[in-house]
CSV table of C-alpha atoms in Angstrom, one decimal:
chain,number,residue,atom,x,y,z
A,177,MET,CA,0.0,0.0,0.0
A,178,ASP,CA,1.3,3.4,-0.9
A,179,ALA,CA,1.2,5.4,2.3
A,180,VAL,CA,4.5,7.3,1.9
A,181,ALA,CA,2.9,10.7,1.4
A,182,ASP,CA,0.6,10.2,4.4
A,183,GLN,CA,3.5,9.0,6.6
A,184,ARG,CA,5.6,12.0,5.5
A,185,ARG,CA,2.7,14.4,6.3
A,186,MET,CA,2.1,12.8,9.7
A,187,TRP,CA,5.8,13.1,10.7
A,188,HIS,CA,5.8,16.7,9.5
A,189,GLU,CA,2.7,17.4,11.7
A,190,TRP,CA,4.4,15.7,14.6
A,191,ALA,CA,7.6,17.7,14.1
A,192,ALA,CA,5.7,21.0,13.9
A,193,ARG,CA,4.1,20.4,17.3
A,194,TYR,CA,7.6,20.3,18.8
A,195,GLY,CA,9.1,23.1,16.6
A,196,LEU,CA,11.3,20.7,14.7
A,197,ASP,CA,12.2,20.4,11.0
A,198,GLY,CA,9.8,17.9,9.4
A,199,ASP,CA,12.3,16.7,6.8
A,200,GLU,CA,14.9,15.9,9.4
A,201,VAL,CA,12.5,14.1,11.6
A,202,HIS,CA,11.1,12.1,8.7
A,203,ALA,CA,14.6,11.1,7.6
A,204,VAL,CA,15.3,9.7,11.1
A,205,ALA,CA,11.8,8.1,11.4
A,206,LEU,CA,12.5,6.1,8.2
A,207,ARG,CA,15.5,4.4,9.9
A,208,THR,CA,14.3,3.9,13.4
A,209,ARG,CA,11.4,2.9,15.6
A,210,PRO,CA,9.3,5.8,17.0
A,211,VAL,CA,10.9,5.8,20.5
A,212,GLU,CA,14.3,5.9,19.0
A,213,THR,CA,13.2,8.7,16.7
A,214,PHE,CA,12.0,10.7,19.7
A,215,ALA,CA,15.3,10.1,21.5
A,216,ALA,CA,17.2,11.3,18.5
A,217,VAL,CA,15.2,14.4,17.5
A,218,ALA,CA,13.4,15.4,20.8
A,219,PRO,CA,15.6,14.2,23.6
A,220,GLY,CA,14.2,16.8,26.1
A,221,HIS,CA,10.6,15.7,25.7
A,222,ASP,CA,8.7,12.9,27.5
A,223,PRO,CA,8.7,9.9,25.2
A,224,ASP,CA,5.2,8.8,26.4
A,225,GLU,CA,3.9,12.2,25.4
A,226,CYS,CA,5.7,12.0,22.0
A,227,LEU,CA,4.2,8.6,21.4
A,228,ALA,CA,0.7,9.6,22.4
A,229,LEU,CA,0.8,12.4,19.9
A,230,LEU,CA,2.1,10.1,17.2
A,231,HIS,CA,-0.6,7.6,17.8
A,232,ALA,CA,-3.3,10.3,17.7
A,233,LEU,CA,-1.9,11.5,14.4
A,234,GLU,CA,-1.7,8.0,13.0
A,235,ASP,CA,-5.3,7.1,14.1
A,236,GLU,CA,-6.5,10.3,12.4
A,237,ASP,CA,-4.6,9.4,9.3
A,238,VAL,CA,-6.2,6.0,9.2
A,239,ARG,CA,-9.6,7.7,9.2
A,240,THR,CA,-8.8,10.5,6.8
A,241,GLY,CA,-5.6,9.7,4.8
A,242,THR,CA,-5.5,9.0,1.1
A,243,TYR,CA,-4.3,5.5,0.4
A,244,ALA,CA,-3.8,3.7,-2.9
A,245,ALA,CA,-2.7,0.1,-3.5
A,246,PHE,CA,0.5,-0.2,-5.4
A,247,ASP,CA,0.0,-1.5,-9.0
A,248,GLY,CA,-0.2,-5.2,-8.9
A,249,ALA,CA,-0.9,-5.5,-5.2
A,250,ALA,CA,-4.5,-6.7,-5.4
A,251,GLU,CA,-3.6,-9.4,-8.0
A,252,LEU,CA,-0.5,-10.5,-6.0
A,253,LEU,CA,-2.2,-10.7,-2.6
A,254,GLY,CA,-5.3,-12.3,-4.1
A,255,GLY,CA,-3.0,-15.0,-5.6
A,256,LEU,CA,-1.3,-15.8,-2.3
A,257,PRO,CA,-2.8,-18.6,-0.1
A,258,ALA,CA,-3.9,-16.8,3.1
A,259,ASP,CA,-2.2,-19.3,5.3
A,260,ARG,CA,1.2,-19.0,3.5
A,261,TRP,CA,2.0,-15.4,4.0
A,262,ALA,CA,2.2,-12.8,6.8
A,263,LEU,CA,2.2,-9.1,7.0
A,264,VAL,CA,5.1,-8.0,9.2
A,265,THR,CA,4.7,-4.3,10.1
A,266,SER,CA,6.2,-1.7,12.4
A,267,ASN,CA,2.7,-0.3,12.8
A,268,TYR,CA,-0.3,-1.6,14.8
A,269,GLU,CA,-2.8,-4.2,13.4
A,270,HIS,CA,-5.9,-1.9,13.8
A,271,ARG,CA,-4.2,0.7,11.6
A,272,VAL,CA,-3.1,-1.8,9.0
A,273,ARG,CA,-6.6,-3.3,8.9
A,274,GLY,CA,-8.2,0.2,8.5
A,275,ARG,CA,-5.9,1.0,5.7
A,276,PHE,CA,-6.4,-2.3,3.9
A,277,GLU,CA,-10.1,-2.0,4.2
A,278,ARG,CA,-10.0,1.5,2.6
A,279,THR,CA,-8.1,0.1,-0.4
A,280,GLY,CA,-10.0,-3.2,-0.6
A,281,LEU,CA,-6.7,-5.3,-0.4
A,282,PRO,CA,-7.0,-8.8,1.0
A,283,LEU,CA,-5.4,-9.4,4.4
A,284,PRO,CA,-3.3,-12.4,5.3
A,285,GLY,CA,-4.3,-14.8,8.1
A,286,LEU,CA,-1.3,-13.5,10.1
A,287,ILE,CA,-0.2,-10.0,11.0
A,288,VAL,CA,2.9,-9.5,13.1
A,289,ASP,CA,2.7,-5.9,14.4
A,290,ALA,CA,4.5,-3.6,16.8
A,291,ALA,CA,2.5,-5.0,19.7
A,292,SER,CA,3.5,-8.6,18.8
A,293,VAL,CA,7.2,-8.1,19.5
A,294,ALA,CA,9.5,-6.5,22.0
A,295,GLU,CA,12.0,-5.7,19.3
A,296,GLY,CA,10.9,-4.3,15.9
A,297,LYS,CA,12.7,-4.0,12.6
A,298,PRO,CA,15.7,-4.0,12.0
A,299,SER,CA,15.8,-6.8,14.6
A,300,PRO,CA,15.1,-10.3,13.1
A,301,VAL,CA,12.5,-10.9,15.8
A,302,PRO,CA,9.4,-9.8,13.8
A,303,TYR,CA,10.2,-12.0,10.8
A,304,LEU,CA,11.3,-14.9,12.9
A,305,LEU,CA,7.9,-14.8,14.8
A,306,ALA,CA,6.1,-14.7,11.5
A,307,ALA,CA,8.0,-17.8,10.3
A,308,GLU,CA,7.3,-19.6,13.5
A,309,LYS,CA,3.6,-18.9,13.4
A,310,LEU,CA,3.4,-20.0,9.8
A,311,GLY,CA,5.3,-23.2,10.6
A,312,ALA,CA,8.0,-22.3,8.1
A,313,ASP,CA,11.8,-22.5,8.2
A,314,PRO,CA,13.2,-19.0,8.0
A,315,THR,CA,15.5,-20.1,5.2
A,316,ASP,CA,12.4,-21.0,3.1
A,317,CYS,CA,10.8,-17.6,3.6
A,318,LEU,CA,10.8,-14.7,1.1
A,319,VAL,CA,10.6,-11.2,2.4
A,320,ILE,CA,9.3,-8.4,0.2
A,321,GLU,CA,10.4,-5.0,1.6
A,322,ASP,CA,10.6,-1.4,0.6
A,323,ALA,CA,12.3,-0.1,3.7
A,324,PRO,CA,16.0,-0.4,4.7
A,325,SER,CA,15.1,-1.5,8.3
A,326,GLY,CA,12.8,-4.2,6.9
A,327,VAL,CA,15.5,-5.5,4.6
A,328,ARG,CA,18.0,-5.6,7.5
A,329,SER,CA,15.4,-7.4,9.6
A,330,GLY,CA,14.7,-10.1,7.0
A,331,LEU,CA,18.4,-10.6,6.3
A,332,ALA,CA,19.1,-10.9,10.0
A,333,ALA,CA,16.4,-13.6,10.2
A,334,GLY,CA,18.2,-15.6,7.6
A,335,MET,CA,15.5,-15.1,4.9
A,336,THR,CA,15.7,-14.3,1.2
A,337,VAL,CA,14.9,-10.6,0.8
A,338,TRP,CA,13.7,-8.7,-2.3
A,339,SER,CA,13.4,-5.0,-2.3
A,340,VAL,CA,10.6,-3.3,-4.2
A,341,ASN,CA,9.1,0.1,-5.0
A,342,GLY,CA,12.3,2.1,-5.3
A,343,PRO,CA,14.6,3.3,-8.1
A,344,ALA,CA,17.6,1.4,-6.6
A,345,PRO,CA,18.0,-1.8,-4.5
A,346,VAL,CA,18.1,-1.5,-0.8
A,347,ASP,CA,21.5,-2.5,0.5
A,348,GLY,CA,21.7,-6.2,1.1
A,349,ALA,CA,18.6,-7.2,-0.8
A,350,HIS,CA,19.0,-10.4,-2.8
A,351,ARG,CA,17.0,-9.0,-5.7
A,352,HIS,CA,15.4,-5.7,-6.6
A,353,PHE,CA,12.3,-4.7,-8.6
A,354,PRO,CA,11.4,-1.1,-9.3
A,355,THR,CA,7.7,-1.8,-8.7
A,356,LEU,CA,5.6,-4.4,-6.9
A,357,ALA,CA,4.0,-5.1,-10.3
A,358,ASP,CA,7.4,-6.1,-11.7
A,359,ALA,CA,8.0,-8.4,-8.7
A,360,ALA,CA,4.6,-10.0,-8.6
A,361,PRO,CA,5.0,-12.7,-11.2
A,362,HIS,CA,8.4,-13.7,-9.6
A,363,ILE,CA,6.8,-13.8,-6.2
A,364,LEU,CA,4.0,-16.0,-7.3
A,365,ALA,CA,6.4,-18.3,-9.2
A,366,THR,CA,8.1,-19.1,-5.8
A,367,LEU,CA,4.9,-20.8,-4.7
A,368,VAL,CA,5.2,-23.6,-7.2
């Protein structure tokens, strides 16, 4: 799902509330979990207060944001057996469900979200938990990622990682596709 513009806008709104530069905050947020972002860009502020504001902005974004499925997403997700894939996200399940409902994309049977793990991406923990719950050996898993922290997480879990939706490969990814639509037939071919 293409939520990049919404995420950027949300982080800019968060930064404005603290008198910070939105571009700088967003750049840090792309690489770290929220609590780490707050420590880096707003060390003098209460992290619980920072997180409460972020959650309020994200919940509002789920209700009012503009979301679009990446080209090829509906066909790809519709072609995956629900019990053979998981969505591993640094966000929370209720927000993911809300965004997927707004785009009409099918959801997997398993969502590993921020509340599911003590350590998020780039730790291997989220992807290892997904593999365990799917009953899969991590070395048999394929991770599709567009974020550097997600690529590092999948690699640390011992999985094959393909980067998508960017002009250049994310460092470490085994393969790269400029768009999800380009990757979709290759992803589906791995199911055979």
